[in-house]
mmCIF file of C-alpha atoms in Angstrom:
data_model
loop_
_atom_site.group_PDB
_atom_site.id
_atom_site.type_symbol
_atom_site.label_atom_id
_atom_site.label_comp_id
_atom_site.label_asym_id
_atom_site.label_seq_id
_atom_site.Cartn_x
_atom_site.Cartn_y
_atom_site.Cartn_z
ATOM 1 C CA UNK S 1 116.039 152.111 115.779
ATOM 2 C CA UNK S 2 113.405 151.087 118.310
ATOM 3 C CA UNK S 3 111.875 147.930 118.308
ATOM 4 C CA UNK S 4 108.300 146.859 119.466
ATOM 5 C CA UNK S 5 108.909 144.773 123.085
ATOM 6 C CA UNK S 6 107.170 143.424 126.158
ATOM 7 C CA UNK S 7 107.031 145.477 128.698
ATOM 8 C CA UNK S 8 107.996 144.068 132.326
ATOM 9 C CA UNK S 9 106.452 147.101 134.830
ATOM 10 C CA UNK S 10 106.118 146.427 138.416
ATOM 11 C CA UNK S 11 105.281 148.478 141.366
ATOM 12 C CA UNK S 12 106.172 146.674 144.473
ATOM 13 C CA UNK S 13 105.143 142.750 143.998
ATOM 14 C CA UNK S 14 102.494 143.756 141.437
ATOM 15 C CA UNK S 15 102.895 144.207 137.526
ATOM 16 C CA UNK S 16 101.637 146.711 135.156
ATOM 17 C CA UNK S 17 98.824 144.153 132.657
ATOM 18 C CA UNK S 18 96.561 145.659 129.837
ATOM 19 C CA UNK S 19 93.336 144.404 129.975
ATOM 20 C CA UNK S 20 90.701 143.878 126.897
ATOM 21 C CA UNK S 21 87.549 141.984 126.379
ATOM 22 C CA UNK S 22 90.076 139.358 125.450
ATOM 23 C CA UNK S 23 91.211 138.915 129.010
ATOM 24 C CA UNK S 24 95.146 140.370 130.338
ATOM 25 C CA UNK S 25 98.349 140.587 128.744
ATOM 26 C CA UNK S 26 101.587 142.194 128.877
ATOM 27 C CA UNK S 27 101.686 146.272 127.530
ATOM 28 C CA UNK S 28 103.614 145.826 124.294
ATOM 29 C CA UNK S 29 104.856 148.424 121.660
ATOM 30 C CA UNK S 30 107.509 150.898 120.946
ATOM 31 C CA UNK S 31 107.005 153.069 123.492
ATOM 32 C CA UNK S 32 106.342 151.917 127.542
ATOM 33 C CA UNK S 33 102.599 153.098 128.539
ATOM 34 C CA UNK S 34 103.160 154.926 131.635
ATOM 35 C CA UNK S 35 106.209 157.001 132.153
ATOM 36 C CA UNK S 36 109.320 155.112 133.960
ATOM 37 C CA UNK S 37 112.538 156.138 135.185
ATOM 38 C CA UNK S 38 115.157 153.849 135.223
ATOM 39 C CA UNK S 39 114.713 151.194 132.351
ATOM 40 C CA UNK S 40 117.077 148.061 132.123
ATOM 41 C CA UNK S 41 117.909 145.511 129.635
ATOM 42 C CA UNK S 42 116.200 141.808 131.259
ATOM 43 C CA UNK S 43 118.172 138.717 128.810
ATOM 44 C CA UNK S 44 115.726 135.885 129.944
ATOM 45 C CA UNK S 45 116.247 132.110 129.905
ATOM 46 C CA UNK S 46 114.289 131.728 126.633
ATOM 47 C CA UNK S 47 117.007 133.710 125.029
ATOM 48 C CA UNK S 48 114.829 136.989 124.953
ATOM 49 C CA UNK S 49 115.225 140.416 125.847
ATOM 50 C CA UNK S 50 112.801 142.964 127.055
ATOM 51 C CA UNK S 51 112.781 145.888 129.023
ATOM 52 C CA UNK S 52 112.484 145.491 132.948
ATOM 53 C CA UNK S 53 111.331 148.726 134.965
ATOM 54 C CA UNK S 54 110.119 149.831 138.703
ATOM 55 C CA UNK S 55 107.758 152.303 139.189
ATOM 56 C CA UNK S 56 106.690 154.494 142.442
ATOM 57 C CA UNK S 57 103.024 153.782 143.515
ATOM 58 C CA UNK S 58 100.498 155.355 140.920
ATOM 59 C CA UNK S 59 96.975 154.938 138.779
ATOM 60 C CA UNK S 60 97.630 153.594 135.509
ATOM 61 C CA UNK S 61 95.497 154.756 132.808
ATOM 62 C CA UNK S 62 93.103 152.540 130.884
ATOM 63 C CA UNK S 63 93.251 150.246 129.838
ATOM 64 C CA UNK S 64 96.191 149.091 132.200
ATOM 65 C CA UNK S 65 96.254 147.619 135.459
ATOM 66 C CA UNK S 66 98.558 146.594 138.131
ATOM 67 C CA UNK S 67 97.941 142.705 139.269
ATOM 68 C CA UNK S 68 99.664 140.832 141.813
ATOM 69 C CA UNK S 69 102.507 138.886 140.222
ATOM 70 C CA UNK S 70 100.928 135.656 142.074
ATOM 71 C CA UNK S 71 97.222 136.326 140.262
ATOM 72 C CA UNK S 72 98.626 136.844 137.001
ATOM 73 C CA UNK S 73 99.188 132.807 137.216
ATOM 74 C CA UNK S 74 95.259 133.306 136.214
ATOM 75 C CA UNK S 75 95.329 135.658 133.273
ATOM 76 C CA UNK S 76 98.466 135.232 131.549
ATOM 77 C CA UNK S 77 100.220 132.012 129.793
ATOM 78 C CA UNK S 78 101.963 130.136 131.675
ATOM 79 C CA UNK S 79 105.261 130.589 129.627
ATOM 80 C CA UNK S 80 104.489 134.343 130.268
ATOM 81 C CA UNK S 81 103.749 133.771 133.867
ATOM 82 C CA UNK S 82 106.881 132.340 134.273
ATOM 83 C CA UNK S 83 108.942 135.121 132.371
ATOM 84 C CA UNK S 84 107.200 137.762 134.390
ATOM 85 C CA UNK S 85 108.729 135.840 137.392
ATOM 86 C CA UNK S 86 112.438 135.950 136.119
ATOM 87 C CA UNK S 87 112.000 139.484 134.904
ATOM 88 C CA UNK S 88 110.500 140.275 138.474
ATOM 89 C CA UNK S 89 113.999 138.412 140.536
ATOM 90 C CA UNK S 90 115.824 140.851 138.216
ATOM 91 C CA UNK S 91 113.591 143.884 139.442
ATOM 92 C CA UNK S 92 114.368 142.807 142.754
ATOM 93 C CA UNK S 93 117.902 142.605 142.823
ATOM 94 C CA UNK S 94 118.616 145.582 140.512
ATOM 95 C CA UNK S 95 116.731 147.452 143.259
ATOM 96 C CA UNK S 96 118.629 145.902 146.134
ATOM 97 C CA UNK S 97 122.131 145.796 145.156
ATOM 98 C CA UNK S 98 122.624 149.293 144.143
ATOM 99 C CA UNK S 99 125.488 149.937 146.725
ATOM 100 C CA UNK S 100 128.870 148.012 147.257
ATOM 101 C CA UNK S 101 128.210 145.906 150.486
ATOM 102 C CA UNK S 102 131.735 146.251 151.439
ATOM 103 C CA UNK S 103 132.058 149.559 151.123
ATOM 104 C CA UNK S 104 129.156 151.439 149.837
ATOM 105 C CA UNK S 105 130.658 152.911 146.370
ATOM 106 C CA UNK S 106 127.367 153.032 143.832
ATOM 107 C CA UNK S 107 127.545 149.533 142.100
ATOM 108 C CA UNK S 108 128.075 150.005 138.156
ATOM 109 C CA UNK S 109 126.227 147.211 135.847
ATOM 110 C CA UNK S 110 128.706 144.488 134.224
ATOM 111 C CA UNK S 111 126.670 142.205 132.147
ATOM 112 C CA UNK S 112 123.024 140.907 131.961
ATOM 113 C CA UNK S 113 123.357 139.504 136.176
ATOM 114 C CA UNK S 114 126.428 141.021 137.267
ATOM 115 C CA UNK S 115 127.730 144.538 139.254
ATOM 116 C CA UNK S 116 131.187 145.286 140.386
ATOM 117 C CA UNK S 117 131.712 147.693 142.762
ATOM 118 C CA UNK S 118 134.599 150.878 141.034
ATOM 119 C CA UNK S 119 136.363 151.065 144.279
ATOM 120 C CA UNK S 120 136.947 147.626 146.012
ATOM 121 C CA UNK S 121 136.101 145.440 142.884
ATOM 122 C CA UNK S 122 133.148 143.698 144.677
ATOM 123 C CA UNK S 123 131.308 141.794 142.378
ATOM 124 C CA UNK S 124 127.671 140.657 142.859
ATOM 125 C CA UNK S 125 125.113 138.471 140.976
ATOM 126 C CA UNK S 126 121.519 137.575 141.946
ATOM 127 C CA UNK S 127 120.991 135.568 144.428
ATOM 128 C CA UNK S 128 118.824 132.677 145.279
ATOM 129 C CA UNK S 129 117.139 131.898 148.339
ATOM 130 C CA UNK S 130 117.215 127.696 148.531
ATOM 131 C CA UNK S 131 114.256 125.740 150.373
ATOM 132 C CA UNK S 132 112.436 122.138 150.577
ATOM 133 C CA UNK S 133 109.159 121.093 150.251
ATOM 134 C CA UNK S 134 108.215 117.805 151.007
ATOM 135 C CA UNK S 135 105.218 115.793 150.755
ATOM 136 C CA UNK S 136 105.352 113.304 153.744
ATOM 137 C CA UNK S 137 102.821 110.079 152.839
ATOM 138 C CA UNK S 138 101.041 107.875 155.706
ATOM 139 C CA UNK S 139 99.536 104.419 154.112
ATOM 140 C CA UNK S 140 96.633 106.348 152.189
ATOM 141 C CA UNK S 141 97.319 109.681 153.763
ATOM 142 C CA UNK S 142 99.609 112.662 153.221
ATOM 143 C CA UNK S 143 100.439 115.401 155.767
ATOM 144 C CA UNK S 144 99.120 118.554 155.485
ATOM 145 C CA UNK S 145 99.850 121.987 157.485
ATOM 146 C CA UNK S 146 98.399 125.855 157.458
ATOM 147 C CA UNK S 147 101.107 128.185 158.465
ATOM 148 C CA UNK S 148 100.041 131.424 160.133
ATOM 149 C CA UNK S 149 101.462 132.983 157.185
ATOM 150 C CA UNK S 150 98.763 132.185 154.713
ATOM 151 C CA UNK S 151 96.455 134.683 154.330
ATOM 152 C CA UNK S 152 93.784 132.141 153.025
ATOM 153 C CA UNK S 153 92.202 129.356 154.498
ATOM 154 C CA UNK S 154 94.172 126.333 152.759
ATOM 155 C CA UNK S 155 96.464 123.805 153.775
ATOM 156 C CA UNK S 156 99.545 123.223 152.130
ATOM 157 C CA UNK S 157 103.168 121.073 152.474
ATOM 158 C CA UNK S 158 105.942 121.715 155.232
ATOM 159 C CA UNK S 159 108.918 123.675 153.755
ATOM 160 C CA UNK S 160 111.262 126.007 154.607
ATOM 161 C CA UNK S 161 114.478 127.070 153.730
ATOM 162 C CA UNK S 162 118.025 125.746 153.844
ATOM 163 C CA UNK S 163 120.280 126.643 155.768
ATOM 164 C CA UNK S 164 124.596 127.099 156.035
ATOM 165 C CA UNK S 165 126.324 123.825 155.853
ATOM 166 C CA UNK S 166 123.005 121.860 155.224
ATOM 167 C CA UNK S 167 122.781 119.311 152.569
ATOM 168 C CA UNK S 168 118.900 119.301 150.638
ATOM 169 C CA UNK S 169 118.202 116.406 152.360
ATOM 170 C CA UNK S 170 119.490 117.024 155.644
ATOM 171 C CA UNK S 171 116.854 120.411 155.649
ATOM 172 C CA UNK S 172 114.011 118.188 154.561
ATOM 173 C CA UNK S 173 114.485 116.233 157.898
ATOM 174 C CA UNK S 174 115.300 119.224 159.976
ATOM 175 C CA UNK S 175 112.329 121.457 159.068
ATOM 176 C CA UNK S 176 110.097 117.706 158.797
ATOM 177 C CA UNK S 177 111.157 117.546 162.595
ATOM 178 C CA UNK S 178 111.429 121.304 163.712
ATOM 179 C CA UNK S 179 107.637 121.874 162.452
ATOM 180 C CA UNK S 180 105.983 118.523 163.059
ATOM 181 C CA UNK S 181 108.021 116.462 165.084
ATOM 182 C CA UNK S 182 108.082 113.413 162.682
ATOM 183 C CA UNK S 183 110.596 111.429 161.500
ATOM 184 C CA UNK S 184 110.495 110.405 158.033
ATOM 185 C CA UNK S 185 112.164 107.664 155.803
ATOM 186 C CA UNK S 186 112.455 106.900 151.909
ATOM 187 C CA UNK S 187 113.078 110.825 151.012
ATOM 188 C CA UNK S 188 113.472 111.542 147.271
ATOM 189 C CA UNK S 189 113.388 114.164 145.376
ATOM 190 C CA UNK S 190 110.381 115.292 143.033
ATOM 191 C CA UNK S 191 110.714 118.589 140.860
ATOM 192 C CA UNK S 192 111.852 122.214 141.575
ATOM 193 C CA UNK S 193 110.638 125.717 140.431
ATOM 194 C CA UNK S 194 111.625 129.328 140.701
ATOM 195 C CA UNK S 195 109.506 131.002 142.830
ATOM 196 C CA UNK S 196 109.999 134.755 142.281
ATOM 197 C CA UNK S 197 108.586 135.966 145.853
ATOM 198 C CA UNK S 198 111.168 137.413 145.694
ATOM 199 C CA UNK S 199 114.117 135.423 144.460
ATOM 200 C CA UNK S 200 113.353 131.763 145.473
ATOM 201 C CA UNK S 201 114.215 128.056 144.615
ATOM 202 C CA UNK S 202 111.732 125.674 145.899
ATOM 203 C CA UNK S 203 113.050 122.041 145.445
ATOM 204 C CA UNK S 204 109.997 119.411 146.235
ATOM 205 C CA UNK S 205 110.195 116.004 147.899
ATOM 206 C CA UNK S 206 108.527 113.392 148.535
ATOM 207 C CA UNK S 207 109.088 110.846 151.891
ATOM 208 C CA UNK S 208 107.112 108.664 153.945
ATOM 209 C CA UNK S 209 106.073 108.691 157.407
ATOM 210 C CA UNK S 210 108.678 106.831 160.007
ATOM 211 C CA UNK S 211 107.767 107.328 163.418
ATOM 212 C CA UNK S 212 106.058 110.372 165.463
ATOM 213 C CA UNK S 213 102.998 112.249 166.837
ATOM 214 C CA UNK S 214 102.558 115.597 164.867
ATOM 215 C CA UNK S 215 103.396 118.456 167.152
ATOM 216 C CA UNK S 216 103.114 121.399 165.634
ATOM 217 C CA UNK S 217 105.821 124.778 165.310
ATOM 218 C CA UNK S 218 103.633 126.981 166.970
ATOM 219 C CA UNK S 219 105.158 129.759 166.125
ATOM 220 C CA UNK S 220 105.200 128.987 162.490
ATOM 221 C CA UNK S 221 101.788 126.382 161.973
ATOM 222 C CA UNK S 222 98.176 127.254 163.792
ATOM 223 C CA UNK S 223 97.164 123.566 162.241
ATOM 224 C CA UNK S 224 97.887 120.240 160.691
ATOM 225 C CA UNK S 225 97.016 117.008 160.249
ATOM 226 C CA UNK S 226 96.983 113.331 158.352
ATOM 227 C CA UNK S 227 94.289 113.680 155.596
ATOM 228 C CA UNK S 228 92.904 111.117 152.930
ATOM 229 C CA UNK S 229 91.557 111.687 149.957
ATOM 230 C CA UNK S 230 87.939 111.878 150.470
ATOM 231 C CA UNK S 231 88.820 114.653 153.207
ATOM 232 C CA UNK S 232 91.326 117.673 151.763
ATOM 233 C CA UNK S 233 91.214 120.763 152.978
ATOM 234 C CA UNK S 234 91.509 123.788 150.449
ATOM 235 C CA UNK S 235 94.227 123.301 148.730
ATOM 236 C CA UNK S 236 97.064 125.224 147.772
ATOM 237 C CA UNK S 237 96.988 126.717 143.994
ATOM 238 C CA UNK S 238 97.917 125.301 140.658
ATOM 239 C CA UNK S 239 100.315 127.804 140.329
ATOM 240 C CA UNK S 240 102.677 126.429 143.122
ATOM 241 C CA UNK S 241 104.981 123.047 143.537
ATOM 242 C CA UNK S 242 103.240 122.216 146.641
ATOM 243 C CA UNK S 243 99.922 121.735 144.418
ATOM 244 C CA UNK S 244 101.704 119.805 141.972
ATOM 245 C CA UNK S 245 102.823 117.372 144.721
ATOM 246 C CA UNK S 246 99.592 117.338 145.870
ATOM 247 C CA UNK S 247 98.319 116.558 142.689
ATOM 248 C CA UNK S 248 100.643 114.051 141.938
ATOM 249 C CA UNK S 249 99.287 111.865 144.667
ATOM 250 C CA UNK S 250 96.270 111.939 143.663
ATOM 251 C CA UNK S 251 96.720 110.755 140.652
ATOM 252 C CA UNK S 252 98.699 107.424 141.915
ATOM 253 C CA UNK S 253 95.422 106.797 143.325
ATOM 254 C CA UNK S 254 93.874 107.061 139.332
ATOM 255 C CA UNK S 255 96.406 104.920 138.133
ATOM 256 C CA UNK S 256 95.600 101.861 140.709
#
């Protein structure tokens, strides 16, 4: 017998939200609201299940919409936020590992995260892109940098992502030097989150300024700069590590 379940829908990077006078939330029920192909099983961290599907481009019907997965950080719960995240990673890679890498036989499902390939015995899980972010301090002033990536105005932290042979700490300092030119000292590690854009890690740090003049990756940053308190930039949002950073230097200046 069926049983009533979330429903995890996305179409590209956005996912399928009914909306009410009561704000968003997830479709929920028996059956899914839209017609879907391919349906999987998604067993989630919180020891959950719910259905997990991908959809062609299309107009829901009312009451549903299709958000971005990053704005739903604004109308769902944060526990459901981050669920719609892991359910998205698992959209991602069912979609991209469909086909043996080693020899192109259709992949067949094995458990919850893991494919083995019929013919060579291939086996592949989900993977997980690894990279820093590090909030570099100055006396009473952090560093802060706007890659040409962002599509908004706002500053945020230097990151980027590790690579073969690299130790965590040994990126920090690479990408700290590659982007900026600095040199930094006392590096220590803060907090980490998923970050399901698609299938990311993003482990924070924090480190202090050593010696330098910031000269900026121009390929990668179009500005940056040493900035107190009384003068930040837009900032990145709540959602993200790099505001948590953020905001956990500002509040060592609350606690003085």
């Amino acid at each position: 017998m069926k049983r009533s379940s979330d429903w995890f829908i996305f179409k590209d990077d956005q996912i399928l939200l009914r909306h009410s006078a009561d704000g968003y939330s997830l479709p929920h029920g028996l059956e899914p609201p839209i017609p879907l192909g391919e349906v999987f099983e998604g067993h989630f961290h919180d020891g959950t299940t719910a259905p997990i599907a991908r959809v062609e481009p299309l107009d829901p019907p009312e009451p549903y919409r299709f958000v971005g997965l990053r704005a739903s950080w604004d109308d769902l719960p944060v526990d459901l936020y981050r669920k719609a995240g892991e359910a998205r990673q698992l959209a991602h890679w069912d979609a991209h590992s469909r086909y043996c890498p080693a020899c192109g036989t259709p992949m067949e499902r094995k458990g919850p995260i893991f494919k083995r390939c019929p013919r060579c015995g291939y086996e592949l899980y989900p993977p997980i892109a690894t990279a820093i972010i590090v909030l570099i301090r100055r006396g009473e002033k952090i560093l802060l940098v706007r890659s040409r990536d962002f599509r908004k105005n706002f500053y945020g932290l230097v990151a980027g992502f590790l690579e073969v042979g690299e130790t965590l700490e040994e990126c920090v300092r690479r990408e700290v030097r590659e982007e900026t030119s600095l040199e930094i000292t006392n590096l220590r590690y803060f907090d980490s989150q998923p970050w399901p854009y698609p299938s990311g890690l993003m482990v924070g740090f924090v480190a202090d300024y050593l010696a330098g003049e910031v000269r900026l990756q121009d390929e990668e940053l179009c500005a940056g700069a040493f900035f107190d308190r009384a003068h930040l930039p837009e900032l990145p949002q709540k959602l993200s590590i790099a505001r948590r950073l953020i905001d956990w230097w500002l509040s060592q200046a609350e606690g003085e």
